[in-house]
GROMACS .gro file of C-alpha atoms in nm:
model
  246
    1MET     CA    1   1.517  -3.439   2.493
    2THR     CA    2   1.785  -3.170   2.326
    3THR     CA    3   1.920  -3.141   1.957
    4ASN     CA    4   2.091  -2.882   1.752
    5CYS     CA    5   1.964  -2.661   1.527
    6LEU     CA    6   1.947  -2.758   1.205
    7ASN     CA    7   2.063  -2.347   1.076
    8CYS     CA    8   2.273  -2.253   1.315
    9ASN     CA    9   2.319  -2.582   1.529
   10GLU     CA   10   2.295  -2.378   1.891
   11VAL     CA   11   2.188  -2.707   2.152
   12ILE     CA   12   1.773  -2.702   2.168
   13SER     CA   13   1.522  -2.840   2.399
   14GLY     CA   14   1.235  -2.728   2.302
   15LYS     CA   15   1.039  -2.665   1.997
   16PHE     CA   16   1.193  -2.286   1.835
   17CYS     CA   17   1.560  -2.268   1.849
   18ASN     CA   18   1.610  -1.994   2.115
   19ASN     CA   19   1.965  -1.831   1.871
   20CYS     CA   20   1.741  -1.809   1.502
   21SER     CA   21   1.396  -1.924   1.627
   22GLN     CA   22   1.357  -2.165   1.310
   23ALA     CA   23   1.118  -2.465   1.428
   24THR     CA   24   1.262  -2.761   1.573
   25SER     CA   25   1.051  -2.989   1.400
   26THR     CA   26   1.115  -2.986   1.019
   27HIS     CA   27   1.070  -3.173   0.746
   28ARG     CA   28   1.107  -3.235   0.335
   29PHE     CA   29   0.955  -3.047   0.100
   30SER     CA   30   0.629  -3.168  -0.049
   31LEU     CA   31   0.384  -3.062  -0.289
   32TYR     CA   32   0.149  -3.020  -0.056
   33HIS     CA   33   0.383  -2.823   0.239
   34VAL     CA   34   0.483  -2.583  -0.045
   35PHE     CA   35   0.125  -2.527  -0.159
   36GLN     CA   36  -0.042  -2.537   0.189
   37HIS     CA   37   0.119  -2.426   0.398
   38ASP     CA   38   0.456  -2.176   0.233
   39PHE     CA   39   0.177  -2.053  -0.062
   40ILE     CA   40  -0.133  -2.081   0.130
   41HIS     CA   41  -0.048  -1.997   0.498
   42GLY     CA   42   0.201  -1.812   0.432
   43ILE     CA   43   0.085  -1.525   0.207
   44PHE     CA   44  -0.268  -1.553   0.179
   45HIS     CA   45  -0.379  -1.656   0.556
   46PHE     CA   46  -0.651  -1.431   0.650
   47ASP     CA   47  -0.525  -1.446   0.956
   48LYS     CA   48  -0.190  -1.361   0.898
   49GLY     CA   49  -0.056  -1.184   0.579
   50PHE     CA   50  -0.200  -1.052   0.266
   51PHE     CA   51  -0.503  -1.066   0.356
   52TYR     CA   52  -0.580  -1.008   0.661
   53THR     CA   53  -0.387  -0.666   0.618
   54ILE     CA   54  -0.597  -0.594   0.312
   55LYS     CA   55  -0.978  -0.630   0.573
   56GLU     CA   56  -0.779  -0.370   0.805
   57LEU     CA   57  -0.678  -0.108   0.588
   58PHE     CA   58  -1.057  -0.104   0.464
   59THR     CA   59  -1.244  -0.171   0.766
   60ARG     CA   60  -1.012   0.009   1.008
   61PRO     CA   61  -0.728   0.226   0.810
   62GLY     CA   62  -0.591   0.459   1.032
   63HIS     CA   63  -0.641   0.235   1.394
   64SER     CA   64  -0.502  -0.043   1.300
   65ILE     CA   65  -0.178   0.083   1.087
   66ARG     CA   66  -0.112   0.262   1.432
   67GLU     CA   67  -0.097  -0.032   1.630
   68TYR     CA   68   0.147  -0.204   1.418
   69VAL     CA   69   0.338   0.098   1.444
   70GLN     CA   70   0.315   0.081   1.834
   71GLY     CA   71   0.396  -0.271   1.797
   72LYS     CA   72   0.115  -0.542   1.720
   73ARG     CA   73   0.280  -0.651   1.392
   74VAL     CA   74   0.286  -0.991   1.362
   75LYS     CA   75  -0.070  -1.062   1.191
   76HIS     CA   76  -0.003  -0.761   0.934
   77PHE     CA   77   0.254  -0.841   0.610
   78ASN     CA   78   0.476  -0.622   0.553
   79TYR     CA   79   0.443  -0.286   0.398
   80PHE     CA   80   0.725  -0.366   0.075
   81SER     CA   81   0.564  -0.730   0.025
   82THR     CA   82   0.209  -0.577  -0.023
   83ILE     CA   83   0.277  -0.350  -0.178
   84ILE     CA   84   0.523  -0.504  -0.434
   85LEU     CA   85   0.214  -0.719  -0.478
   86LEU     CA   86  -0.003  -0.530  -0.559
   87ILE     CA   87   0.205  -0.374  -0.790
   88THR     CA   88   0.208  -0.716  -0.969
   89ILE     CA   89  -0.142  -0.802  -0.871
   90GLY     CA   90  -0.231  -0.469  -1.119
   91TYR     CA   91   0.022  -0.517  -1.399
   92PHE     CA   92  -0.159  -0.827  -1.483
   93LEU     CA   93  -0.500  -0.702  -1.415
   94ARG     CA   94  -0.413  -0.405  -1.708
   95LYS     CA   95  -0.296  -0.668  -1.920
   96TRP     CA   96  -0.706  -0.722  -1.982
   97ALA     CA   97  -0.762  -0.345  -2.010
   98LYS     CA   98  -0.960  -0.276  -2.292
   99PHE     CA   99  -0.825   0.111  -2.203
  100ASP     CA  100  -0.514   0.282  -2.044
  101ALA     CA  101  -0.483   0.593  -1.851
  102SER     CA  102  -0.477   0.858  -2.127
  103VAL     CA  103  -0.797   0.782  -2.241
  104PHE     CA  104  -0.964   0.988  -1.945
  105TYR     CA  105  -0.687   1.252  -2.105
  106GLU     CA  106  -0.818   1.512  -2.446
  107ASP     CA  107  -0.463   1.587  -2.465
  108LYS     CA  108  -0.270   1.262  -2.484
  109THR     CA  109   0.034   1.372  -2.396
  110ALA     CA  110  -0.056   1.516  -2.007
  111ILE     CA  111  -0.042   1.127  -1.929
  112GLU     CA  112   0.146   0.945  -2.260
  113GLY     CA  113   0.529   1.059  -2.040
  114VAL     CA  114   0.396   0.915  -1.728
  115LEU     CA  115   0.254   0.556  -1.840
  116LYS     CA  116   0.604   0.587  -2.064
  117VAL     CA  117   0.822   0.540  -1.714
  118LEU     CA  118   0.558   0.305  -1.542
  119LYS     CA  119   0.596   0.093  -1.798
  120HIS     CA  120   0.981   0.013  -1.713
  121TYR     CA  121   0.979   0.170  -1.345
  122SER     CA  122   0.655   0.120  -1.182
  123LYS     CA  123   0.818  -0.045  -0.892
  124ILE     CA  124   0.995   0.293  -0.792
  125THR     CA  125   0.789   0.577  -0.908
  126VAL     CA  126   0.469   0.456  -0.679
  127PHE     CA  127   0.749   0.514  -0.369
  128LEU     CA  128   0.797   0.847  -0.446
  129HIS     CA  129   0.573   1.076  -0.293
  130ILE     CA  130   0.579   0.888  -0.023
  131PRO     CA  131   0.949   1.021   0.163
  132ILE     CA  132   0.809   1.441   0.078
  133ILE     CA  133   0.430   1.313   0.243
  134SER     CA  134   0.545   1.095   0.503
  135LEU     CA  135   0.777   1.458   0.646
  136VAL     CA  136   0.465   1.705   0.537
  137SER     CA  137   0.238   1.398   0.836
  138TYR     CA  138   0.558   1.466   1.040
  139LEU     CA  139   0.575   1.804   1.097
  140VAL     CA  140   0.167   1.877   1.112
  141PHE     CA  141   0.115   1.598   1.335
  142LYS     CA  142   0.454   1.631   1.472
  143LYS     CA  143   0.261   1.678   1.805
  144SER     CA  144   0.213   1.321   1.795
  145LYS     CA  145   0.571   1.275   1.887
  146GLN     CA  146   0.568   1.004   1.572
  147ASN     CA  147   0.895   1.046   1.460
  148TYR     CA  148   0.972   1.048   1.059
  149THR     CA  149   1.022   0.651   1.002
  150GLU     CA  150   0.722   0.628   1.228
  151ASN     CA  151   0.529   0.866   0.942
  152LEU     CA  152   0.737   0.689   0.665
  153VAL     CA  153   0.564   0.357   0.740
  154LEU     CA  154   0.193   0.468   0.847
  155ASN     CA  155   0.215   0.614   0.465
  156LEU     CA  156   0.345   0.326   0.317
  157TYR     CA  157   0.034   0.106   0.465
  158LEU     CA  158  -0.176   0.373   0.344
  159LEU     CA  159  -0.051   0.355  -0.010
  160CYS     CA  160  -0.193  -0.019  -0.007
  161GLY     CA  161  -0.526   0.099   0.036
  162THR     CA  162  -0.468   0.351  -0.306
  163LEU     CA  163  -0.319   0.121  -0.492
  164ALA     CA  164  -0.628  -0.101  -0.415
  165ILE     CA  165  -0.925   0.112  -0.441
  166SER     CA  166  -0.691   0.198  -0.791
  167PHE     CA  167  -0.820  -0.177  -0.860
  168ILE     CA  168  -1.170  -0.085  -0.917
  169LEU     CA  169  -1.124   0.167  -1.220
  170ILE     CA  170  -0.885  -0.125  -1.354
  171ILE     CA  171  -1.173  -0.361  -1.332
  172CYS     CA  172  -1.391  -0.181  -1.500
  173MET     CA  173  -1.187  -0.088  -1.814
  174ILE     CA  174  -1.173  -0.533  -1.801
  175PHE     CA  175  -1.531  -0.524  -1.815
  176SER     CA  176  -1.688  -0.252  -1.993
  177ASP     CA  177  -1.580  -0.028  -2.306
  178ASN     CA  178  -1.789   0.214  -2.261
  179ILE     CA  179  -1.603   0.570  -2.229
  180ASP     CA  180  -1.875   0.741  -1.994
  181PHE     CA  181  -1.914   0.509  -1.747
  182LEU     CA  182  -1.538   0.463  -1.693
  183PHE     CA  183  -1.467   0.832  -1.650
  184TYR     CA  184  -1.761   0.861  -1.420
  185VAL     CA  185  -1.569   0.595  -1.249
  186ASN     CA  186  -1.239   0.696  -1.289
  187HIS     CA  187  -1.406   1.088  -1.090
  188PHE     CA  188  -1.586   0.873  -0.835
  189LEU     CA  189  -1.225   0.670  -0.759
  190THR     CA  190  -1.061   0.994  -0.698
  191ALA     CA  191  -1.338   1.170  -0.440
  192LEU     CA  192  -1.354   0.844  -0.297
  193THR     CA  193  -0.905   0.829  -0.258
  194PHE     CA  194  -0.992   1.126  -0.089
  195LEU     CA  195  -1.211   1.076   0.166
  196TYR     CA  196  -1.008   0.717   0.208
  197VAL     CA  197  -0.721   0.964   0.285
  198ILE     CA  198  -0.882   1.112   0.521
  199ILE     CA  199  -1.030   0.846   0.738
  200PHE     CA  200  -0.665   0.698   0.761
  201TYR     CA  201  -0.503   0.966   0.889
  202TYR     CA  202  -0.794   1.081   1.096
  203GLN     CA  203  -0.766   0.725   1.258
  204TYR     CA  204  -0.397   0.705   1.289
  205PHE     CA  205  -0.427   1.062   1.466
  206SER     CA  206  -0.665   1.058   1.703
  207VAL     CA  207  -0.574   0.900   1.982
  208PHE     CA  208  -0.279   1.157   1.997
  209ASP     CA  209  -0.314   1.496   2.227
  210PHE     CA  210  -0.511   1.733   1.939
  211LYS     CA  211  -0.869   1.860   2.023
  212LYS     CA  212  -1.121   1.755   1.733
  213HIS     CA  213  -1.150   2.035   1.529
  214GLN     CA  214  -0.754   2.081   1.537
  215LEU     CA  215  -0.721   1.761   1.382
  216ILE     CA  216  -0.963   1.777   1.116
  217ILE     CA  217  -0.787   2.074   1.037
  218ARG     CA  218  -0.466   1.874   0.955
  219VAL     CA  219  -0.596   1.574   0.836
  220VAL     CA  220  -0.743   1.761   0.508
  221ILE     CA  221  -0.449   1.983   0.502
  222VAL     CA  222  -0.223   1.678   0.451
  223SER     CA  223  -0.498   1.453   0.327
  224ILE     CA  224  -0.475   1.789   0.019
  225LEU     CA  225  -0.125   1.751   0.021
  226TYR     CA  226  -0.122   1.434  -0.056
  227LEU     CA  227  -0.280   1.442  -0.319
  228LEU     CA  228  -0.107   1.698  -0.491
  229THR     CA  229   0.205   1.578  -0.439
  230LYS     CA  230   0.136   1.266  -0.602
  231GLN     CA  231  -0.027   1.494  -0.872
  232ILE     CA  232   0.290   1.693  -0.876
  233ILE     CA  233   0.508   1.358  -0.929
  234ASN     CA  234   0.328   1.259  -1.209
  235ASN     CA  235   0.337   1.605  -1.401
  236ILE     CA  236   0.754   1.577  -1.330
  237LEU     CA  237   0.717   1.209  -1.433
  238ASN     CA  238   0.557   1.256  -1.794
  239ILE     CA  239   0.813   1.583  -1.864
  240ILE     CA  240   1.074   1.349  -1.805
  241GLY     CA  241   0.902   1.005  -1.971
  242LEU     CA  242   0.815   1.264  -2.330
  243LYS     CA  243   1.160   1.396  -2.294
  244TYR     CA  244   1.362   1.080  -2.223
  245PHE     CA  245   1.151   0.761  -2.301
  246ASN     CA  246   1.050   0.669  -2.671
   0.00000   0.00000   0.00000
């Protein structure tokens, strides 16, 4: 039995339209459908979506994202969507925190400008280091024959992982007002982030034609430059924030 696609009016006979891929079976919206299918299944379904991507980013980060870049993409949540969702979650978590990041600095002006910029442009500024570090990883790992755009994608997923790690400090700032404890957590997470970046790059590029010692050296160099690039950009944003933001 054939029918016409409700989306593009193409004649279809199977379960999906050959022209636009919409399912043949459609139905009226209901509260059950919106919650069960569009919300739970479409976004938070563990096997195909946000939680699956986060799970992969912390169990086999580099391997998983390399597979994604090479074409295994059905289960992963889109990298931009993941970042925006993580930023949103972080925004609401910070509403409950007892302190902001300035608590870790004796000189408040070292971070005050950044916080002002982030207040208005967090969705933009979080991406600023990505084009730069993607160029760095492209050049350092050029032997892998991953093009610049592929490096851009892998570094966007790396950003997802580092954003998720930052939630640990925010959660600690919600439940604790012990400055010394939070200070040590902050330093621990800096080290943890650096280790995560190393693991991510090492796993991603481990299947390419690099000798082990060459790979390790390249990974450490790019990981240091990753954190250094973020710090330089934060310093620039701090200057801009102090000068142009009230």
